[in-house]
Amino acid sequence: ETGVTQTPRHLVMGMTNKKSLKCEQHLGHNAMYWYKQSAKKPLELMFVYSLEERVENNSVPSRFSPECPNSSHLFLHLHTLQPEDSALYLCASSQDLRGVDTQYFGPGTRLTVL
Amino acid sequence: RKEVEQDPGPFNVPEGATVAFNCTYSNSASQSFFWYRQDCRKEPKLLMSVYSSGNEDGRFTAQLNRASQYISLLIRDSKLSDSATYLCVVNKGGRGNAGNMLTFGGGTRLMVKP
């Protein structure tokens, strides 16, 4: 196993709900990431954090709000989502932000927005 | 034009066959290159990094042609367990550069049959 855990593994929510996705890495890494994988589309980078500081926001709508309270934990807060936001949300971590630092992925949260 | 392009497949091959996947990328500033493997409903996992000199890991050989912006993966003596989606991944960040921003191709699906 990769040492990156995500909860919940599955989530169904209505468009008016507020929910949060949680990611935890046990690898001692300094960088963490959120990706979105929609059906029939490539993985898309959403957010990047390094040492709890956001370094990238890849034009993600404000209904997705990330939070990184420490280098081991990453959250994605969700509110007023749309059905097209249904996807697999993957968290990853890497030692640092160098391009050669391997990213290790968690198992993902499969989100369905009704 | 997509940043990273792959033939989606599926490639259906018998056990023991040799199969090759190709990938092209559009950003000439890309510095590091990878193949990831993703099993059905699972997270992506790093298969191997790709170097200009070519590199081999058991039955897997990866090649990079920077001039043509082309990456390849060769799998020899295919096993049933090789059935998965293979993701071509490029990164603007390199060995010394900050910026671990992965861009994924859509993946090539491989099905190895008995």
PDB file of C-alpha atoms in Angstrom:
ATOM      1  CA  GLU A   1       0.000   0.000   0.000  1.00  0.00           C
ATOM      2  CA  THR A   2       1.075   3.561  -0.723  1.00  0.00           C
ATOM      3  CA  GLY A   3       0.786   5.157   2.696  1.00  0.00           C
ATOM      4  CA  VAL A   4      -1.774   7.692   1.507  1.00  0.00           C
ATOM      5  CA  THR A   5      -5.276   7.205   2.841  1.00  0.00           C
ATOM      6  CA  GLN A   6      -8.498   8.919   1.861  1.00  0.00           C
ATOM      7  CA  THR A   7     -11.914   9.050   3.495  1.00  0.00           C
ATOM      8  CA  PRO A   8     -14.667   8.519   2.690  1.00  0.00           C
ATOM      9  CA  ARG A   9     -14.103   6.087  -0.181  1.00  0.00           C
ATOM     10  CA  HIS A  10     -17.576   6.764  -1.569  1.00  0.00           C
ATOM     11  CA  LEU A  11     -19.795   9.819  -1.142  1.00  0.00           C
ATOM     12  CA  VAL A  12     -23.214  10.691  -2.489  1.00  0.00           C
ATOM     13  CA  MET A  13     -24.400  14.228  -1.915  1.00  0.00           C
ATOM     14  CA  GLY A  14     -27.085  16.600  -3.057  1.00  0.00           C
ATOM     15  CA  MET A  15     -26.323  19.931  -4.694  1.00  0.00           C
ATOM     16  CA  THR A  16     -27.138  21.860  -1.532  1.00  0.00           C
ATOM     17  CA  ASN A  17     -25.042  19.732   0.824  1.00  0.00           C
ATOM     18  CA  LYS A  18     -21.687  20.595   2.352  1.00  0.00           C
ATOM     19  CA  LYS A  19     -19.189  17.789   2.761  1.00  0.00           C
ATOM     20  CA  SER A  20     -15.446  17.354   3.161  1.00  0.00           C
ATOM     21  CA  LEU A  21     -12.958  14.879   1.750  1.00  0.00           C
ATOM     22  CA  LYS A  22      -9.985  13.941   3.887  1.00  0.00           C
ATOM     23  CA  CYS A  23      -6.519  12.799   2.916  1.00  0.00           C
ATOM     24  CA  GLU A  24      -3.710  11.687   5.197  1.00  0.00           C
ATOM     25  CA  GLN A  25      -0.186  10.695   4.239  1.00  0.00           C
ATOM     26  CA  HIS A  26       2.092   8.629   6.455  1.00  0.00           C
ATOM     27  CA  LEU A  27       5.211   9.056   4.337  1.00  0.00           C
ATOM     28  CA  GLY A  28       6.755  12.178   5.865  1.00  0.00           C
ATOM     29  CA  HIS A  29       6.263  14.099   2.627  1.00  0.00           C
ATOM     30  CA  ASN A  30       6.167  17.878   2.313  1.00  0.00           C
ATOM     31  CA  ALA A  31       3.904  18.281  -0.724  1.00  0.00           C
ATOM     32  CA  MET A  32       0.292  17.206  -1.218  1.00  0.00           C
ATOM     33  CA  TYR A  33      -2.055  17.400  -4.176  1.00  0.00           C
ATOM     34  CA  TRP A  34      -5.712  17.089  -5.154  1.00  0.00           C
ATOM     35  CA  TYR A  35      -6.600  15.625  -8.570  1.00  0.00           C
ATOM     36  CA  LYS A  36      -9.941  15.052 -10.275  1.00  0.00           C
ATOM     37  CA  GLN A  37     -10.581  12.099 -12.588  1.00  0.00           C
ATOM     38  CA  SER A  38     -13.848  12.297 -14.522  1.00  0.00           C
ATOM     39  CA  ALA A  39     -15.142   9.522 -16.723  1.00  0.00           C
ATOM     40  CA  LYS A  40     -13.460   9.494 -20.141  1.00  0.00           C
ATOM     41  CA  LYS A  41     -11.132  12.389 -19.191  1.00  0.00           C
ATOM     42  CA  PRO A  42      -7.501  12.511 -18.061  1.00  0.00           C
ATOM     43  CA  LEU A  43      -6.591  13.201 -14.465  1.00  0.00           C
ATOM     44  CA  GLU A  44      -6.629  16.933 -13.817  1.00  0.00           C
ATOM     45  CA  LEU A  45      -4.527  18.660 -11.182  1.00  0.00           C
ATOM     46  CA  MET A  46      -6.653  20.838  -8.891  1.00  0.00           C
ATOM     47  CA  PHE A  47      -4.491  22.075  -6.023  1.00  0.00           C
ATOM     48  CA  VAL A  48      -0.907  21.780  -4.804  1.00  0.00           C
ATOM     49  CA  TYR A  49       0.330  22.401  -1.267  1.00  0.00           C
ATOM     50  CA  SER A  50       3.916  22.561  -0.079  1.00  0.00           C
ATOM     51  CA  LEU A  51       4.613  22.787   3.649  1.00  0.00           C
ATOM     52  CA  GLU A  52       0.968  23.704   4.232  1.00  0.00           C
ATOM     53  CA  GLU A  53       1.092  26.582   1.772  1.00  0.00           C
ATOM     54  CA  ARG A  54      -0.966  26.525  -1.412  1.00  0.00           C
ATOM     55  CA  VAL A  55       1.301  26.891  -4.418  1.00  0.00           C
ATOM     56  CA  GLU A  56      -1.106  26.095  -7.226  1.00  0.00           C
ATOM     57  CA  ASN A  57      -4.802  26.547  -7.863  1.00  0.00           C
ATOM     58  CA  ASN A  58      -5.502  25.195 -11.297  1.00  0.00           C
ATOM     59  CA  SER A  59      -8.522  27.386 -12.146  1.00  0.00           C
ATOM     60  CA  VAL A  60     -10.776  25.388  -9.868  1.00  0.00           C
ATOM     61  CA  PRO A  61     -14.258  26.796  -9.083  1.00  0.00           C
ATOM     62  CA  SER A  62     -14.690  28.265  -5.625  1.00  0.00           C
ATOM     63  CA  ARG A  63     -17.208  25.584  -4.684  1.00  0.00           C
ATOM     64  CA  PHE A  64     -14.091  23.475  -4.045  1.00  0.00           C
ATOM     65  CA  SER A  65     -12.128  24.782  -1.067  1.00  0.00           C
ATOM     66  CA  PRO A  66      -8.891  23.061   0.007  1.00  0.00           C
ATOM     67  CA  GLU A  67      -7.365  23.160   3.466  1.00  0.00           C
ATOM     68  CA  CYS A  68      -3.968  21.920   4.622  1.00  0.00           C
ATOM     69  CA  PRO A  69      -3.676  22.223   8.421  1.00  0.00           C
ATOM     70  CA  ASN A  70      -0.326  20.389   8.515  1.00  0.00           C
ATOM     71  CA  SER A  71       1.946  18.538   6.143  1.00  0.00           C
ATOM     72  CA  SER A  72       0.242  15.190   6.806  1.00  0.00           C
ATOM     73  CA  HIS A  73      -3.370  16.200   6.239  1.00  0.00           C
ATOM     74  CA  LEU A  74      -5.251  17.676   3.323  1.00  0.00           C
ATOM     75  CA  PHE A  75      -8.949  18.402   3.063  1.00  0.00           C
ATOM     76  CA  LEU A  76     -11.230  19.310   0.193  1.00  0.00           C
ATOM     77  CA  HIS A  77     -14.363  21.107   1.347  1.00  0.00           C
ATOM     78  CA  LEU A  78     -17.305  20.835  -1.026  1.00  0.00           C
ATOM     79  CA  HIS A  79     -20.411  23.026  -1.204  1.00  0.00           C
ATOM     80  CA  THR A  80     -23.174  23.633  -3.746  1.00  0.00           C
ATOM     81  CA  LEU A  81     -21.674  21.170  -6.187  1.00  0.00           C
ATOM     82  CA  GLN A  82     -23.091  20.373  -9.616  1.00  0.00           C
ATOM     83  CA  PRO A  83     -23.810  16.923 -11.108  1.00  0.00           C
ATOM     84  CA  GLU A  84     -20.843  17.397 -13.477  1.00  0.00           C
ATOM     85  CA  ASP A  85     -18.574  17.463 -10.404  1.00  0.00           C
ATOM     86  CA  SER A  86     -19.226  13.742  -9.972  1.00  0.00           C
ATOM     87  CA  ALA A  87     -15.819  12.113 -10.344  1.00  0.00           C
ATOM     88  CA  LEU A  88     -13.030  10.263  -8.575  1.00  0.00           C
ATOM     89  CA  TYR A  89     -11.068  12.682  -6.381  1.00  0.00           C
ATOM     90  CA  LEU A  90      -7.512  11.562  -5.805  1.00  0.00           C
ATOM     91  CA  CYS A  91      -5.052  12.837  -3.253  1.00  0.00           C
ATOM     92  CA  ALA A  92      -1.314  12.437  -3.748  1.00  0.00           C
ATOM     93  CA  SER A  93       1.854  13.324  -1.880  1.00  0.00           C
ATOM     94  CA  SER A  94       5.529  13.681  -2.759  1.00  0.00           C
ATOM     95  CA  GLN A  95       8.699  14.329  -0.828  1.00  0.00           C
ATOM     96  CA  ASP A  96       9.049  17.845  -2.197  1.00  0.00           C
ATOM     97  CA  LEU A  97       8.084  19.858  -5.264  1.00  0.00           C
ATOM     98  CA  ARG A  98      10.915  18.823  -7.558  1.00  0.00           C
ATOM     99  CA  GLY A  99       9.800  17.342 -10.837  1.00  0.00           C
ATOM    100  CA  VAL A 100      11.618  14.100 -10.099  1.00  0.00           C
ATOM    101  CA  ASP A 101       9.831  13.550  -6.773  1.00  0.00           C
ATOM    102  CA  THR A 102       7.477  10.629  -7.260  1.00  0.00           C
ATOM    103  CA  GLN A 103       3.855  11.302  -6.436  1.00  0.00           C
ATOM    104  CA  TYR A 104       2.088   8.579  -4.468  1.00  0.00           C
ATOM    105  CA  PHE A 105      -1.663   8.439  -4.814  1.00  0.00           C
ATOM    106  CA  GLY A 106      -4.356   7.544  -2.326  1.00  0.00           C
ATOM    107  CA  PRO A 107      -7.227   5.209  -3.301  1.00  0.00           C
ATOM    108  CA  GLY A 108      -9.545   8.117  -4.062  1.00  0.00           C
ATOM    109  CA  THR A 109     -13.032   9.203  -3.075  1.00  0.00           C
ATOM    110  CA  ARG A 110     -15.709   8.393  -5.614  1.00  0.00           C
ATOM    111  CA  LEU A 111     -18.143  11.319  -5.473  1.00  0.00           C
ATOM    112  CA  THR A 112     -21.649  11.334  -6.907  1.00  0.00           C
ATOM    113  CA  VAL A 113     -23.593  14.603  -6.930  1.00  0.00           C
ATOM    114  CA  LEU A 114     -27.321  14.194  -7.355  1.00  0.00           C
TER     115      LEU A 114
ATOM    116  CA  ARG B   1      -4.432  19.929 -29.141  1.00  0.00           C
ATOM    117  CA  LYS B   2      -4.236  17.874 -25.944  1.00  0.00           C
ATOM    118  CA  GLU B   3      -1.107  18.406 -23.855  1.00  0.00           C
ATOM    119  CA  VAL B   4      -0.449  14.674 -23.664  1.00  0.00           C
ATOM    120  CA  GLU B   5      -1.963  12.408 -26.297  1.00  0.00           C
ATOM    121  CA  GLN B   6      -2.328   8.644 -26.184  1.00  0.00           C
ATOM    122  CA  ASP B   7      -4.236   6.099 -28.222  1.00  0.00           C
ATOM    123  CA  PRO B   8      -7.008   5.025 -25.830  1.00  0.00           C
ATOM    124  CA  GLY B   9      -7.075   1.459 -27.166  1.00  0.00           C
ATOM    125  CA  PRO B  10      -8.092  -1.050 -26.010  1.00  0.00           C
ATOM    126  CA  PHE B  11      -5.159  -3.172 -27.073  1.00  0.00           C
ATOM    127  CA  ASN B  12      -6.239  -6.813 -26.889  1.00  0.00           C
ATOM    128  CA  VAL B  13      -3.221  -9.122 -26.975  1.00  0.00           C
ATOM    129  CA  PRO B  14      -2.585 -12.788 -26.136  1.00  0.00           C
ATOM    130  CA  GLU B  15      -0.348 -13.802 -23.258  1.00  0.00           C
ATOM    131  CA  GLY B  16       3.288 -13.731 -24.250  1.00  0.00           C
ATOM    132  CA  ALA B  17       2.846 -11.026 -26.872  1.00  0.00           C
ATOM    133  CA  THR B  18       4.942  -7.893 -27.148  1.00  0.00           C
ATOM    134  CA  VAL B  19       2.959  -4.662 -27.132  1.00  0.00           C
ATOM    135  CA  ALA B  20       4.045  -1.044 -27.576  1.00  0.00           C
ATOM    136  CA  PHE B  21       2.324   2.149 -26.500  1.00  0.00           C
ATOM    137  CA  ASN B  22       3.125   5.605 -27.779  1.00  0.00           C
ATOM    138  CA  CYS B  23       2.523   9.044 -26.407  1.00  0.00           C
ATOM    139  CA  THR B  24       3.171  12.579 -27.659  1.00  0.00           C
ATOM    140  CA  TYR B  25       3.355  15.757 -25.615  1.00  0.00           C
ATOM    141  CA  SER B  26       2.968  19.352 -26.716  1.00  0.00           C
ATOM    142  CA  ASN B  27       4.963  21.327 -24.138  1.00  0.00           C
ATOM    143  CA  SER B  28       8.596  21.380 -25.215  1.00  0.00           C
ATOM    144  CA  ALA B  29       9.515  22.774 -21.766  1.00  0.00           C
ATOM    145  CA  SER B  30       8.569  19.464 -20.114  1.00  0.00           C
ATOM    146  CA  GLN B  31      11.491  18.086 -18.146  1.00  0.00           C
ATOM    147  CA  SER B  32      10.530  14.762 -16.614  1.00  0.00           C
ATOM    148  CA  PHE B  33       8.478  11.905 -17.941  1.00  0.00           C
ATOM    149  CA  PHE B  34       6.783   8.852 -16.487  1.00  0.00           C
ATOM    150  CA  TRP B  35       4.543   5.914 -17.159  1.00  0.00           C
ATOM    151  CA  TYR B  36       1.921   5.208 -14.510  1.00  0.00           C
ATOM    152  CA  ARG B  37      -0.330   2.180 -14.353  1.00  0.00           C
ATOM    153  CA  GLN B  38      -3.963   2.356 -13.220  1.00  0.00           C
ATOM    154  CA  ASP B  39      -6.001  -0.756 -12.541  1.00  0.00           C
ATOM    155  CA  CYS B  40      -9.772  -0.613 -12.845  1.00  0.00           C
ATOM    156  CA  ARG B  41     -11.258   1.547 -10.058  1.00  0.00           C
ATOM    157  CA  LYS B  42      -7.881   1.933  -8.381  1.00  0.00           C
ATOM    158  CA  GLU B  43      -5.390   4.770  -8.011  1.00  0.00           C
ATOM    159  CA  PRO B  44      -2.516   5.374 -10.457  1.00  0.00           C
ATOM    160  CA  LYS B  45       0.837   3.897  -9.477  1.00  0.00           C
ATOM    161  CA  LEU B  46       4.234   4.785 -10.866  1.00  0.00           C
ATOM    162  CA  LEU B  47       5.465   2.136 -13.296  1.00  0.00           C
ATOM    163  CA  MET B  48       8.709   3.774 -14.352  1.00  0.00           C
ATOM    164  CA  SER B  49      10.417   7.041 -15.114  1.00  0.00           C
ATOM    165  CA  VAL B  50      11.505   7.682 -18.691  1.00  0.00           C
ATOM    166  CA  TYR B  51      14.970   8.904 -19.663  1.00  0.00           C
ATOM    167  CA  SER B  52      16.419  10.060 -22.965  1.00  0.00           C
ATOM    168  CA  SER B  53      18.897   7.216 -22.920  1.00  0.00           C
ATOM    169  CA  GLY B  54      16.066   4.715 -22.612  1.00  0.00           C
ATOM    170  CA  ASN B  55      15.554   2.561 -19.581  1.00  0.00           C
ATOM    171  CA  GLU B  56      14.509  -0.973 -18.890  1.00  0.00           C
ATOM    172  CA  ASP B  57      12.871  -2.615 -15.886  1.00  0.00           C
ATOM    173  CA  GLY B  58      12.403  -6.333 -16.410  1.00  0.00           C
ATOM    174  CA  ARG B  59       9.903  -6.820 -19.228  1.00  0.00           C
ATOM    175  CA  PHE B  60       9.261  -3.080 -19.545  1.00  0.00           C
ATOM    176  CA  THR B  61      11.296  -0.678 -21.689  1.00  0.00           C
ATOM    177  CA  ALA B  62      10.639   3.053 -21.868  1.00  0.00           C
ATOM    178  CA  GLN B  63      12.056   5.470 -24.408  1.00  0.00           C
ATOM    179  CA  LEU B  64      11.998   9.251 -24.768  1.00  0.00           C
ATOM    180  CA  ASN B  65      12.617  11.247 -27.938  1.00  0.00           C
ATOM    181  CA  ARG B  66      12.796  14.911 -26.941  1.00  0.00           C
ATOM    182  CA  ALA B  67      13.210  16.164 -30.505  1.00  0.00           C
ATOM    183  CA  SER B  68       9.952  14.526 -31.574  1.00  0.00           C
ATOM    184  CA  GLN B  69       8.288  14.998 -28.147  1.00  0.00           C
ATOM    185  CA  TYR B  70       7.463  11.329 -28.138  1.00  0.00           C
ATOM    186  CA  ILE B  71       7.475   8.717 -25.376  1.00  0.00           C
ATOM    187  CA  SER B  72       7.082   4.971 -25.734  1.00  0.00           C
ATOM    188  CA  LEU B  73       6.536   1.946 -23.518  1.00  0.00           C
ATOM    189  CA  LEU B  74       7.291  -1.604 -24.649  1.00  0.00           C
ATOM    190  CA  ILE B  75       6.004  -4.605 -22.722  1.00  0.00           C
ATOM    191  CA  ARG B  76       7.520  -7.969 -23.601  1.00  0.00           C
ATOM    192  CA  ASP B  77       6.091 -11.393 -22.754  1.00  0.00           C
ATOM    193  CA  SER B  78       2.730  -9.953 -21.643  1.00  0.00           C
ATOM    194  CA  LYS B  79       1.119 -11.463 -18.548  1.00  0.00           C
ATOM    195  CA  LEU B  80      -2.554 -11.518 -17.632  1.00  0.00           C
ATOM    196  CA  SER B  81      -1.652  -9.273 -14.698  1.00  0.00           C
ATOM    197  CA  ASP B  82      -0.418  -6.583 -17.090  1.00  0.00           C
ATOM    198  CA  SER B  83      -4.053  -5.819 -17.980  1.00  0.00           C
ATOM    199  CA  ALA B  84      -4.572  -2.218 -16.898  1.00  0.00           C
ATOM    200  CA  THR B  85      -4.624   1.336 -18.223  1.00  0.00           C
ATOM    201  CA  TYR B  86      -1.194   2.840 -18.862  1.00  0.00           C
ATOM    202  CA  LEU B  87      -0.920   6.566 -18.314  1.00  0.00           C
ATOM    203  CA  CYS B  88       1.713   8.708 -20.008  1.00  0.00           C
ATOM    204  CA  VAL B  89       2.693  11.570 -17.713  1.00  0.00           C
ATOM    205  CA  VAL B  90       4.847  14.645 -18.267  1.00  0.00           C
ATOM    206  CA  ASN B  91       6.103  17.184 -15.771  1.00  0.00           C
ATOM    207  CA  LYS B  92       7.327  20.731 -16.291  1.00  0.00           C
ATOM    208  CA  GLY B  93       9.522  20.346 -13.207  1.00  0.00           C
ATOM    209  CA  GLY B  94      12.885  18.628 -13.385  1.00  0.00           C
ATOM    210  CA  ARG B  95      15.678  17.479 -11.112  1.00  0.00           C
ATOM    211  CA  GLY B  96      16.428  20.876  -9.659  1.00  0.00           C
ATOM    212  CA  ASN B  97      13.244  22.748 -10.408  1.00  0.00           C
ATOM    213  CA  ALA B  98      10.334  23.339  -8.125  1.00  0.00           C
ATOM    214  CA  GLY B  99       7.067  22.621  -9.822  1.00  0.00           C
ATOM    215  CA  ASN B 100       5.862  19.056  -9.511  1.00  0.00           C
ATOM    216  CA  MET B 101       2.862  19.555 -11.779  1.00  0.00           C
ATOM    217  CA  LEU B 102       1.946  16.359 -13.544  1.00  0.00           C
ATOM    218  CA  THR B 103       0.010  16.408 -16.803  1.00  0.00           C
ATOM    219  CA  PHE B 104      -1.639  13.086 -17.592  1.00  0.00           C
ATOM    220  CA  GLY B 105      -2.599  11.555 -20.879  1.00  0.00           C
ATOM    221  CA  GLY B 106      -5.967   9.903 -21.166  1.00  0.00           C
ATOM    222  CA  GLY B 107      -4.419   6.450 -20.858  1.00  0.00           C
ATOM    223  CA  THR B 108      -4.133   3.401 -23.067  1.00  0.00           C
ATOM    224  CA  ARG B 109      -6.091   0.349 -22.009  1.00  0.00           C
ATOM    225  CA  LEU B 110      -4.386  -3.025 -22.310  1.00  0.00           C
ATOM    226  CA  MET B 111      -6.207  -6.334 -22.066  1.00  0.00           C
ATOM    227  CA  VAL B 112      -4.081  -9.468 -22.052  1.00  0.00           C
ATOM    228  CA  LYS B 113      -6.046 -12.618 -22.885  1.00  0.00           C
ATOM    229  CA  PRO B 114      -5.162 -16.217 -22.060  1.00  0.00           C
TER     230      PRO B 114
END
